[in-house]
Coordinates of N, CA, C and O in Angstrom, one line a residue:
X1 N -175.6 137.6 -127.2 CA -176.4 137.1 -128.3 C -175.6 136.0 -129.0 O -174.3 136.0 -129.0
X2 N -176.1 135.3 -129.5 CA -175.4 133.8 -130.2 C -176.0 134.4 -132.0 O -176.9 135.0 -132.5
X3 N -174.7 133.7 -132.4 CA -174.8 133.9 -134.2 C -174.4 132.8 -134.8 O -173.5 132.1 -134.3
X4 N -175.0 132.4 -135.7 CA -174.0 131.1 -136.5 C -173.2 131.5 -136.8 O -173.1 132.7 -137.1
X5 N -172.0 130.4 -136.9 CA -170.4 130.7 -137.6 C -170.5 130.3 -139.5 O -170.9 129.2 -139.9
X6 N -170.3 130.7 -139.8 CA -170.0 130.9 -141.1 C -169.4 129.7 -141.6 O -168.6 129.3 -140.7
X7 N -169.5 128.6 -142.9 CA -168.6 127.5 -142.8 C -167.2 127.6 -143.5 O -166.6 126.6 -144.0
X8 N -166.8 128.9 -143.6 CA -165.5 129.5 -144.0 C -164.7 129.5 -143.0 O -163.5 129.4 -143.2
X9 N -165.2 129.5 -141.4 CA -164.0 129.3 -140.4 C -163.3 128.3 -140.2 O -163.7 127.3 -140.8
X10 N -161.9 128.1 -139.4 CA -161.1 127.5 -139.1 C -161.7 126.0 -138.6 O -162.9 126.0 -138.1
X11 N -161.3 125.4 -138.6 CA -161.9 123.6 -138.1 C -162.0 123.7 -136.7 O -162.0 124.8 -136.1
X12 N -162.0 122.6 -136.0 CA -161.9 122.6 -134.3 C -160.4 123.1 -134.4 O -159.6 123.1 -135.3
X13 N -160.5 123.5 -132.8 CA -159.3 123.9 -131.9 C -158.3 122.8 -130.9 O -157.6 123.2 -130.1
X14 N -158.4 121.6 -131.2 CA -158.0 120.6 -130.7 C -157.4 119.6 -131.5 O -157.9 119.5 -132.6
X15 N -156.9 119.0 -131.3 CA -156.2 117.5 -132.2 C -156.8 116.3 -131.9 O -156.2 115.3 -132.4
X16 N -157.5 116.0 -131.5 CA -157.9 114.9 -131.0 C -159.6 114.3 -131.4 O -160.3 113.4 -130.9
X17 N -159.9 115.4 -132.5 CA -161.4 115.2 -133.2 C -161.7 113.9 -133.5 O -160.9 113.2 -134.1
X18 N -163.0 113.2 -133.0 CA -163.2 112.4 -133.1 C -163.7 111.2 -131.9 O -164.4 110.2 -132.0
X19 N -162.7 111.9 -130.5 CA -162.3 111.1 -129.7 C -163.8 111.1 -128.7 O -163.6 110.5 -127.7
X20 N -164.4 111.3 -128.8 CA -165.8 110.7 -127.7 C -166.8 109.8 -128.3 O -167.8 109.3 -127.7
X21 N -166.1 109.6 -130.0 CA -166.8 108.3 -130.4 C -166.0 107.3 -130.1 O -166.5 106.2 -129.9
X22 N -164.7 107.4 -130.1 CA -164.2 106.3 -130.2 C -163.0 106.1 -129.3 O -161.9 106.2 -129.7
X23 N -163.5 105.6 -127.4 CA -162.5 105.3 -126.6 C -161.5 104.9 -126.5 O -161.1 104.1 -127.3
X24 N -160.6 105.4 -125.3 CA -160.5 106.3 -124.5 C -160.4 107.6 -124.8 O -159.9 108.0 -125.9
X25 N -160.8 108.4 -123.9 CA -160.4 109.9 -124.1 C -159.4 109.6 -123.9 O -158.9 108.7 -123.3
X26 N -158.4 111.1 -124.8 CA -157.5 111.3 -124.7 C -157.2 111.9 -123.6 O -158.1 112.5 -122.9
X27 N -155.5 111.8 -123.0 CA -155.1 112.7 -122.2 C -154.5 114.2 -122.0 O -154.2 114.9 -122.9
X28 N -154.4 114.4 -121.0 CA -154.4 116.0 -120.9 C -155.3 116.9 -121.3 O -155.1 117.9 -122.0
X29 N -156.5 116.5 -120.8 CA -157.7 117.0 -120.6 C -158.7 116.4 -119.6 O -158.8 115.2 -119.6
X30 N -159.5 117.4 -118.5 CA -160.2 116.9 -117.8 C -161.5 116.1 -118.5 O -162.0 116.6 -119.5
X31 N -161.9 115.4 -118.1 CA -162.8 114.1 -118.5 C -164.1 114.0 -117.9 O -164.1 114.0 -116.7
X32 N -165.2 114.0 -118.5 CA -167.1 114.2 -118.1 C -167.5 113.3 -118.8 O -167.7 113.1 -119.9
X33 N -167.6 112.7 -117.2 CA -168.5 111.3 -118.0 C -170.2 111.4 -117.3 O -170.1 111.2 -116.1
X34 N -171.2 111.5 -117.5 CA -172.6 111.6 -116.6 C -173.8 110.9 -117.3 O -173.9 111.0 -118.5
X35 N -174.4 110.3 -116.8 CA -175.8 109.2 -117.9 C -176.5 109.6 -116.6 O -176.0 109.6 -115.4
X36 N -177.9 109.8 -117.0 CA -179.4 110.2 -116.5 C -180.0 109.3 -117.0 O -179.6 109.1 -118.2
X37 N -181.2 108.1 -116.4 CA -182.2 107.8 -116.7 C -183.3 108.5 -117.0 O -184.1 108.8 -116.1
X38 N -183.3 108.7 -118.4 CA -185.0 109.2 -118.9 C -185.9 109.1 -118.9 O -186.7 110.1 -119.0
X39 N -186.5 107.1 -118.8 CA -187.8 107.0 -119.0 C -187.8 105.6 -119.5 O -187.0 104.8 -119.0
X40 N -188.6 105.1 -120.5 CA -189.1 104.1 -120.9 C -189.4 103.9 -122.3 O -189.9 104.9 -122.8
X41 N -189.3 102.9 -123.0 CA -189.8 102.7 -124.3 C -189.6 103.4 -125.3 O -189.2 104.5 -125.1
X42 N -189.7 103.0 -126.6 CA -189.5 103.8 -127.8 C -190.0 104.8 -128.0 O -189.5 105.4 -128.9
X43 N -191.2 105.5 -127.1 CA -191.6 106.9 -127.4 C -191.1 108.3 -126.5 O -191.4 109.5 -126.6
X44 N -190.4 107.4 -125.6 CA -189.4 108.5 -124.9 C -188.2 108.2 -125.2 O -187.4 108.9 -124.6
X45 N -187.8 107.1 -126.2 CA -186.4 107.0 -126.6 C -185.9 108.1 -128.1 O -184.9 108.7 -128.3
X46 N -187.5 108.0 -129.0 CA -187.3 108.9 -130.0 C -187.4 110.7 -129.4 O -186.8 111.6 -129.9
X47 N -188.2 110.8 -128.5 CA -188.6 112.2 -127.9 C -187.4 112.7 -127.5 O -187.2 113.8 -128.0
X48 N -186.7 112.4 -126.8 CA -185.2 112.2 -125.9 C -184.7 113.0 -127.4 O -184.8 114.1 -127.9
X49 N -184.2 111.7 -127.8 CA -183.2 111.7 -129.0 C -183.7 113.3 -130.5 O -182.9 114.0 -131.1
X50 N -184.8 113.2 -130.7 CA -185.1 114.2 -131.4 C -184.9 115.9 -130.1 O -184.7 116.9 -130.9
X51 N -184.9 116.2 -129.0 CA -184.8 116.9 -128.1 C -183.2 117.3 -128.3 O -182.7 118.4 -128.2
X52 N -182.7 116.3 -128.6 CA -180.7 116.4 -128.5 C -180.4 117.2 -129.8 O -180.1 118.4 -129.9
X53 N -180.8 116.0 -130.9 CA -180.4 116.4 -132.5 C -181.0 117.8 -132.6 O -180.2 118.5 -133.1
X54 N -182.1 118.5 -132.5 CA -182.2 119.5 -132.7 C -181.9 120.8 -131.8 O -182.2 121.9 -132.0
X55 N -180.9 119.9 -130.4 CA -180.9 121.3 -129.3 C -181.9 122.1 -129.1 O -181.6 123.3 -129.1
X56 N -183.6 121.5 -128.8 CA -184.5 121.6 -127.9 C -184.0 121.6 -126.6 O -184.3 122.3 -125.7
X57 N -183.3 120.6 -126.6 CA -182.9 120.7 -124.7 C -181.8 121.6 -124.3 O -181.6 122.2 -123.2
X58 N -180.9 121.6 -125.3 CA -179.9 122.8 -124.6 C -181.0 124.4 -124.4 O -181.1 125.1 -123.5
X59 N -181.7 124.4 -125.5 CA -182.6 125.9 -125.7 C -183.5 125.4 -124.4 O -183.7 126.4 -123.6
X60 N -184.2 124.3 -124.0 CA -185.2 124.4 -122.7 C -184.2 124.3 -121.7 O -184.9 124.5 -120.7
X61 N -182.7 124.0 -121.4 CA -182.2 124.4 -120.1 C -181.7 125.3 -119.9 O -180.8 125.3 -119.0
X62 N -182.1 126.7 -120.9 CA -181.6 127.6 -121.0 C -180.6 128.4 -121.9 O -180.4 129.6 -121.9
X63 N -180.0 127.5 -122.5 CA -178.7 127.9 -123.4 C -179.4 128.9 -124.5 O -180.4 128.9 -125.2
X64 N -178.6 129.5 -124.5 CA -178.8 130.6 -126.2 C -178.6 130.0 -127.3 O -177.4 130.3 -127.5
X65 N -179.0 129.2 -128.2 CA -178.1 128.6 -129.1 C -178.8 129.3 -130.8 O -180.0 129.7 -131.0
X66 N -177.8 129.3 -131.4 CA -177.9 129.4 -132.9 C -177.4 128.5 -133.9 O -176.3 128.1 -133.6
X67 N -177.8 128.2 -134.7 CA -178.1 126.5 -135.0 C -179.0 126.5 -136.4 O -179.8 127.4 -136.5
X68 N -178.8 125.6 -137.5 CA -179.2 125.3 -138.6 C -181.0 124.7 -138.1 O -181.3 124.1 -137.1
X69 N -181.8 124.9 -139.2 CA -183.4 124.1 -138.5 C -182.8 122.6 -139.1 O -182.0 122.3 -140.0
X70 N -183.5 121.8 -138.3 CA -183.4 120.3 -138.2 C -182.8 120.0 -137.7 O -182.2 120.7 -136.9
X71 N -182.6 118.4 -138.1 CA -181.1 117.7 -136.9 C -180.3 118.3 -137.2 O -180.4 119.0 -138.2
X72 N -179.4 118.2 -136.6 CA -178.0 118.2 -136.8 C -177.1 117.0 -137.4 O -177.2 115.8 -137.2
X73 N -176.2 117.5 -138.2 CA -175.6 117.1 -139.4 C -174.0 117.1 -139.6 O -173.5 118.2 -140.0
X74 N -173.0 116.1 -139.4 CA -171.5 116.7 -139.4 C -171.1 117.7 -140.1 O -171.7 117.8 -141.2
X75 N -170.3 118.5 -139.8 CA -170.2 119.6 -140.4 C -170.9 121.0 -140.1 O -170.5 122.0 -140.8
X76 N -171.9 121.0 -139.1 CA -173.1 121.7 -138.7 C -172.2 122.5 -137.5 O -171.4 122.1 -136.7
X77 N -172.7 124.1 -137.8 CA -171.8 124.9 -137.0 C -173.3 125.4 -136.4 O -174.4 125.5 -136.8
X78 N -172.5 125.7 -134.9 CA -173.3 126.2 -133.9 C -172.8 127.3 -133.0 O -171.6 127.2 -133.0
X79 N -173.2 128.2 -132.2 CA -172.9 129.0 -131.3 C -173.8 128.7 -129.8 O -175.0 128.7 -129.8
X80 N -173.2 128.5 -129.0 CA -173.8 128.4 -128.2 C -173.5 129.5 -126.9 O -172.4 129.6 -126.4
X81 N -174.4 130.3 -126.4 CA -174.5 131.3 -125.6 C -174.3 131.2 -123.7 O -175.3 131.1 -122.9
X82 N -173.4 131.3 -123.5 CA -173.5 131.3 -121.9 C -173.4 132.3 -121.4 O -172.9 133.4 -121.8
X83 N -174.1 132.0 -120.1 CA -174.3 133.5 -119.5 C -175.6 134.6 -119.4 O -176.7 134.1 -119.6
X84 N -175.6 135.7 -119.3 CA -176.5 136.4 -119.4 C -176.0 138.0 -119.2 O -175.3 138.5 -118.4
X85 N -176.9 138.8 -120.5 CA -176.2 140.3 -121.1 C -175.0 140.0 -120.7 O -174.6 138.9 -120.5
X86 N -173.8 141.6 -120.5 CA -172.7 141.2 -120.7 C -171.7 140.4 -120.1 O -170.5 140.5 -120.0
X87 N -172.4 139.6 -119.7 CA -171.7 138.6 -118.9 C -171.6 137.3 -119.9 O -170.9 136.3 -119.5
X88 N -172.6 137.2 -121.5 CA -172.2 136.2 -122.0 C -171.3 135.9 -122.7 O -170.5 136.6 -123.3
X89 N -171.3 134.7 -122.6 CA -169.4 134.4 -123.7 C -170.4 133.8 -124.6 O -171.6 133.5 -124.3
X90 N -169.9 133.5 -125.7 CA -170.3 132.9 -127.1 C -169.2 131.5 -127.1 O -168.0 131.6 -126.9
X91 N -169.9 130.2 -127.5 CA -169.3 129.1 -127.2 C -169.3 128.2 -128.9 O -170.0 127.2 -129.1
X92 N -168.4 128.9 -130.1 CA -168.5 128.3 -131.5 C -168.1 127.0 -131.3 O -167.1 126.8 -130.6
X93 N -169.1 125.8 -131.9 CA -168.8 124.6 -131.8 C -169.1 123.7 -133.7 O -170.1 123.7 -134.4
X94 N -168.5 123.4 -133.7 CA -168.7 122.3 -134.8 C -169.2 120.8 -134.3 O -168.7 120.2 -133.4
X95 N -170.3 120.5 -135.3 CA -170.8 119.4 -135.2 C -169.7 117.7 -135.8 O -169.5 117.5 -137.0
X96 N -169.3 117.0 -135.0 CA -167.9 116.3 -135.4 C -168.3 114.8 -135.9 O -167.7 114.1 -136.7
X97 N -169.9 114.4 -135.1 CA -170.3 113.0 -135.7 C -171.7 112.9 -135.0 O -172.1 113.3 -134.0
X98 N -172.1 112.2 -135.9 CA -173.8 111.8 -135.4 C -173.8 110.7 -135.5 O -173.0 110.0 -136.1
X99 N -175.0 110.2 -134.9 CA -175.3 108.9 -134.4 C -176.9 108.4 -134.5 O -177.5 108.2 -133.4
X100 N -177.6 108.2 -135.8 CA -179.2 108.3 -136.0 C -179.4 106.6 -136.2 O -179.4 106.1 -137.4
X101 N -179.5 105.7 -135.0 CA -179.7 104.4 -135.4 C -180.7 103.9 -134.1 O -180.9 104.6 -133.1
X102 N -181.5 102.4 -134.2 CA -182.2 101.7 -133.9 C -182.3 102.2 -132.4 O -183.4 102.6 -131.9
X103 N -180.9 102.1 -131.5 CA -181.1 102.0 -130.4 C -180.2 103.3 -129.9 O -180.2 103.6 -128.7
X104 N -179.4 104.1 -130.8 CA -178.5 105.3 -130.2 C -178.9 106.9 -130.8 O -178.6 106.8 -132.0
X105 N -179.1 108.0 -130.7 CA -179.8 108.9 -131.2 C -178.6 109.7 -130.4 O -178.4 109.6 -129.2
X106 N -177.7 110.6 -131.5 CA -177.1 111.9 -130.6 C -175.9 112.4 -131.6 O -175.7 112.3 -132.8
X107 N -175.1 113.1 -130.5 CA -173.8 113.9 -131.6 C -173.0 113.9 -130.9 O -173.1 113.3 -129.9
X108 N -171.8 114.7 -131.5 CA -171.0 115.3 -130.6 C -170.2 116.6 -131.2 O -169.4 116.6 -132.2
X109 N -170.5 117.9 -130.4 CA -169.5 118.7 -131.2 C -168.5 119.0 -130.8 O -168.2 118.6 -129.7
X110 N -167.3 120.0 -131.9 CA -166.1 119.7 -130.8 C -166.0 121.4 -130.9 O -167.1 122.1 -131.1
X111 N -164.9 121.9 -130.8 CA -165.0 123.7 -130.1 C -164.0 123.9 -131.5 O -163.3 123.1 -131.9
X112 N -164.3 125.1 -131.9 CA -163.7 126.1 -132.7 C -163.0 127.3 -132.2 O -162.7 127.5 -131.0
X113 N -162.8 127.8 -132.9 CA -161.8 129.2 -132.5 C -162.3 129.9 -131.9 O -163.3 130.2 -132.5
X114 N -162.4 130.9 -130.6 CA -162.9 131.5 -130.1 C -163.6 130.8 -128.4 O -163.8 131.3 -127.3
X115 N -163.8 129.8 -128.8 CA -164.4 128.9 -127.7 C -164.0 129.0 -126.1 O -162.9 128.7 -126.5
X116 N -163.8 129.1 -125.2 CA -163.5 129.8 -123.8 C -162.7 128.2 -123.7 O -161.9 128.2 -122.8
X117 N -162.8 126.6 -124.4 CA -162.3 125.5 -124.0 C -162.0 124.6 -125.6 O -162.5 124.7 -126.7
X118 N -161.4 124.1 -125.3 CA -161.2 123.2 -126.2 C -161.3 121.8 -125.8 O -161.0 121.3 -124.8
X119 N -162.0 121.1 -126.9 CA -162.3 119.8 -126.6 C -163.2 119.2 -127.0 O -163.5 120.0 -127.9
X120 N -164.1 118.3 -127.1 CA -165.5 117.8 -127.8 C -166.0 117.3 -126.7 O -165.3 117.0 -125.7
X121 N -167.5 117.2 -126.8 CA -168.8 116.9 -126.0 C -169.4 116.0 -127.0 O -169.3 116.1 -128.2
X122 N -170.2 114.8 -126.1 CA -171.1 114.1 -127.0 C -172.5 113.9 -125.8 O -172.5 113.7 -124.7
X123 N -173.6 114.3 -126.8 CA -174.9 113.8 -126.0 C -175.6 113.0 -126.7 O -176.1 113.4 -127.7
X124 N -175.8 111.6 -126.2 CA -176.2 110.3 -126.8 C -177.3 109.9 -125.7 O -177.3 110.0 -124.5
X125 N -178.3 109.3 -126.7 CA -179.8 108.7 -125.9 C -180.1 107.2 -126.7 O -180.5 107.0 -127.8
X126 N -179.8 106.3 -125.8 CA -180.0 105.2 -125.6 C -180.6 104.8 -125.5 O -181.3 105.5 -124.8
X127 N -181.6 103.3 -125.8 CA -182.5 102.4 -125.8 C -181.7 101.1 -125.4 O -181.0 100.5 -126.2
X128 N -182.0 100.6 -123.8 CA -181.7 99.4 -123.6 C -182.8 98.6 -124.3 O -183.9 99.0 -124.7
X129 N -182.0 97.0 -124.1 CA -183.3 96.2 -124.7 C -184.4 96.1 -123.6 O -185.6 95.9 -123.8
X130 N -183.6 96.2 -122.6 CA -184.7 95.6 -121.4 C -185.8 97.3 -121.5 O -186.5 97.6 -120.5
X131 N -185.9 98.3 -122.7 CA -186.4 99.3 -123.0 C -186.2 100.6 -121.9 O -186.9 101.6 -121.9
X132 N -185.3 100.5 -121.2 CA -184.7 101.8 -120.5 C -184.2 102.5 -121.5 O -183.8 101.9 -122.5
X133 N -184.2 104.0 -121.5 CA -183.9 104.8 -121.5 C -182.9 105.8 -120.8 O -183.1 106.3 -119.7
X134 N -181.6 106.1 -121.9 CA -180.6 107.0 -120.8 C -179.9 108.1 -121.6 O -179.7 108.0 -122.8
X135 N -179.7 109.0 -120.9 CA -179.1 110.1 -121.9 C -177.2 110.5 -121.2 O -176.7 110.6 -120.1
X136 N -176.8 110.5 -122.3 CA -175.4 110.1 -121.6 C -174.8 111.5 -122.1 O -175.1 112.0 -123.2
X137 N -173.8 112.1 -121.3 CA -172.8 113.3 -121.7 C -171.5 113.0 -121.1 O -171.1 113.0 -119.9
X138 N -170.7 112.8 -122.5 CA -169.0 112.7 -122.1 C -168.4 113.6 -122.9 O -168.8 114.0 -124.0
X139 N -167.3 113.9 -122.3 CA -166.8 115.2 -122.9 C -165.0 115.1 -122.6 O -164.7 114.3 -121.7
X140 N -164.2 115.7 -123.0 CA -162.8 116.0 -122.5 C -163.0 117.8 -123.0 O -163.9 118.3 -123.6
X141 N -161.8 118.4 -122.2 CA -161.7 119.6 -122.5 C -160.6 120.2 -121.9 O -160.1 119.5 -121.1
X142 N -160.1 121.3 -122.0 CA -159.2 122.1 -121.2 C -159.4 123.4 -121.9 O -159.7 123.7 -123.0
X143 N -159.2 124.3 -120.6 CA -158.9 125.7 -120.8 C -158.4 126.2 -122.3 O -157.5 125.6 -122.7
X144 N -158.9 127.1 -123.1 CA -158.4 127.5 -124.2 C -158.0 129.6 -124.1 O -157.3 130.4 -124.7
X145 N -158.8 129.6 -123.2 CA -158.6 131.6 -122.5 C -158.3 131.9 -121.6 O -159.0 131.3 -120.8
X146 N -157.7 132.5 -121.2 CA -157.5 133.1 -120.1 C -158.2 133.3 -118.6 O -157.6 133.1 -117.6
X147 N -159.3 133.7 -118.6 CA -160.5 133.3 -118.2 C -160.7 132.2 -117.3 O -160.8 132.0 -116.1
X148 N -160.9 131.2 -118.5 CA -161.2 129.7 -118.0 C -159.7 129.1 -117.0 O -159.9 128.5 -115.9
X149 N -158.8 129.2 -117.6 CA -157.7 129.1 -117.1 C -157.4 129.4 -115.4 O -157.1 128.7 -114.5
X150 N -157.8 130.9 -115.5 CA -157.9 131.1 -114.1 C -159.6 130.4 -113.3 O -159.7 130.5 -112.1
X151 N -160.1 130.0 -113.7 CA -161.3 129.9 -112.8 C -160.8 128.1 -112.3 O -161.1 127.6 -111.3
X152 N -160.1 127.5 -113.4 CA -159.2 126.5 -112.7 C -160.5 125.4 -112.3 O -161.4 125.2 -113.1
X153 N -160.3 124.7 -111.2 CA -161.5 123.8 -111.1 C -163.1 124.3 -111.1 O -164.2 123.7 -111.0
X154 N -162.9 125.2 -111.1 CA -164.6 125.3 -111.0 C -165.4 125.3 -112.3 O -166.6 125.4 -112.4
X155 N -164.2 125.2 -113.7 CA -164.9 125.3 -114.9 C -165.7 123.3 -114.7 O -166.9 123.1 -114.8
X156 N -164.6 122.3 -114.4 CA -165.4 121.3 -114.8 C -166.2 120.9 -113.3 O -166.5 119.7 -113.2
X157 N -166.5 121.9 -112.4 CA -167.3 121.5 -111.5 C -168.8 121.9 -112.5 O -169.7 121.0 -112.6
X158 N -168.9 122.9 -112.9 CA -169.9 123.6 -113.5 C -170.5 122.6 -115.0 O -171.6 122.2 -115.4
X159 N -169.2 122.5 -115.5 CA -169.3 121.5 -116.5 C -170.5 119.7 -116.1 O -171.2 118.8 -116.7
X160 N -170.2 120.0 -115.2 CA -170.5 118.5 -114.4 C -172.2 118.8 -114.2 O -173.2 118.2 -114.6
X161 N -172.2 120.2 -113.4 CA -174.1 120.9 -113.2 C -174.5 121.0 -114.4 O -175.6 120.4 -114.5
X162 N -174.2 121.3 -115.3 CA -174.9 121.4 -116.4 C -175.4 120.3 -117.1 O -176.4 120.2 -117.9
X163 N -174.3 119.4 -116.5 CA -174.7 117.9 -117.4 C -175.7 117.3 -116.7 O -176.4 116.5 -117.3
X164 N -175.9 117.5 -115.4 CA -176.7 117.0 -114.7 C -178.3 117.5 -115.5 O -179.3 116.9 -115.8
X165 N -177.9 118.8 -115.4 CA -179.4 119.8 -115.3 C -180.0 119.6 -117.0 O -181.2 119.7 -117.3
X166 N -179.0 119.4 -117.8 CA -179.7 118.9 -119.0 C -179.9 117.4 -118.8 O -180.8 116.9 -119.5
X167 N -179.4 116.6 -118.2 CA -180.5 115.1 -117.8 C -181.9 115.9 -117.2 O -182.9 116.3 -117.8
X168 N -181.6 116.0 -116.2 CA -183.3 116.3 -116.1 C -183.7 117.3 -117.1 O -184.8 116.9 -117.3
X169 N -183.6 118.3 -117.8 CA -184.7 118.9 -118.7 C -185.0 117.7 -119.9 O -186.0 117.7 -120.5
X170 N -184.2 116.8 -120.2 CA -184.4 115.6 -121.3 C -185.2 114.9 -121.0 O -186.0 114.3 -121.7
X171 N -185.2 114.7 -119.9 CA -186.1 113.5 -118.7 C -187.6 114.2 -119.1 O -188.7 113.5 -119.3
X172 N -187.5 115.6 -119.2 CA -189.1 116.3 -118.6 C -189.3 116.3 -120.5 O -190.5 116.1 -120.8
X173 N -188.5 116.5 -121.3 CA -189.0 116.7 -122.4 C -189.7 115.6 -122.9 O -190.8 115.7 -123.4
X174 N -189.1 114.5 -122.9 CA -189.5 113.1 -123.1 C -190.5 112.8 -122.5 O -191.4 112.3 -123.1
X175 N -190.5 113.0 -121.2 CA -192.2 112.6 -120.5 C -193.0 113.5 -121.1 O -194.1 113.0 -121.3
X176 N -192.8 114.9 -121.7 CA -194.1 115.6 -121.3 C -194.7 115.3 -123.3 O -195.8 115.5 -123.9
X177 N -193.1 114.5 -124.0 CA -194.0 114.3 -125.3 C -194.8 112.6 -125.1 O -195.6 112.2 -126.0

C-alpha cells in the first residue's frame, strides 16, 4: 500500500538535487535517458502534460501512487508503490522542480529516505514547433538497499521498461483525450 510522507521528513537522499534540470548528469550514477513520440498539436501536448503533473499515467501504467490532488508542486511529497501484495516496496519521492510553460509541461522528483535508490527522475512533454509531441524520462540513480544492490544490472534494465511502458500509456492518454 502507498501512503503520503509527511512534510516533516528528511529532504532527498542524494547530493546532487536539482541535476535533471540542469545538464550533465552527474557521475557515479547509472544514467536513463528515453523520449517517446506522443502525438500532435496543442491538444495532445496539454493532455500528455496534465497526465504527468498529476501522475494519471504513472496510476494508468500501473503504479500505486499516493500523491497531493492537483499538479504537482516543488516540495510535493509522494509514495510511489512497486510491485504487488508482499512483494511491494514503497518508493518516497519528493517533488524537486516543475516545469508549467508554453512549450514544456513536467517535473522531476528526487528519492527520500527509505527509497530502494537514490537519485532524481524527470518526466517532461514537449511541444516542437513543427507541433510534434514527445514525452521524455531522464533520470540518474544508484542502489541505496541492499536489495537493489544485489539485483545489480537488472535494476536499470527494468528502469529502462518502465520508461518505455509509461511512453506508451502517455501516447494512449493523450490520444484517447
Amino acid at each position: 500500500m502507498t501512503r503520503l510522507i509527511s512534510a516533516g521528513r528528511d529532504t532527498v537522499n542524494y547530493p546532487d538535487r536539482g541535476a535533471t534540470r540542469r545538464r550533465p548528469l552527474p557521475t557515479g550514477y547509472h544514467h536513463l535517458h528515453h523520449r517517446t513520440r506522443i502525438g500532435r498539436g496543442r491538444a495532445a501536448f496539454e493532455a500528455a502534460g496534465t497526465a504527468v503533473t498529476t501522475f494519471g499515467a504513472h496510476r494508468a501504467s500501473g503504479m500505486l501512487v499516493r500523491a497531493g490532488h492537483g499538479a504537482v508542486r516543488p516540495g510535493s511529497r509522494v509514495v510511489v508503490g512497486i510491485g504487488w501484495g508482499p512483494l511491494r516496496i514503497s518508493a518516497p519521492c519528493e517533488v524537486i522542480w516543475t516545469a508549467y510553460e508554453p512549450a514544456r509541461i513536467g517535473f522531476a522528483y528526487g528519492t527520500l529516505a527509505g527509497h530502494p535508490e537514490c537519485g532524481e527522475e524527470s518526466f517532461m512533454v514537449s511541444l516542437d514547433r513543427d507541433g510534434a509531441v514527445w514525452f521524455e524520462v531522464t533520470a540518474f540513480s544508484r542502489p541505496d538497499v541492499w536489495y537493489t544492490r544485489l539485483a545489480g544490472p537488472v535494476v536499470p534494465f527494468l528502469q529502462l521498461r518502465y520508461a518505455r511502458w509509461l511512453g506508451r500509456t502517455v501516447r494512449k492518454l493523450a490520444v484517447a483525450a
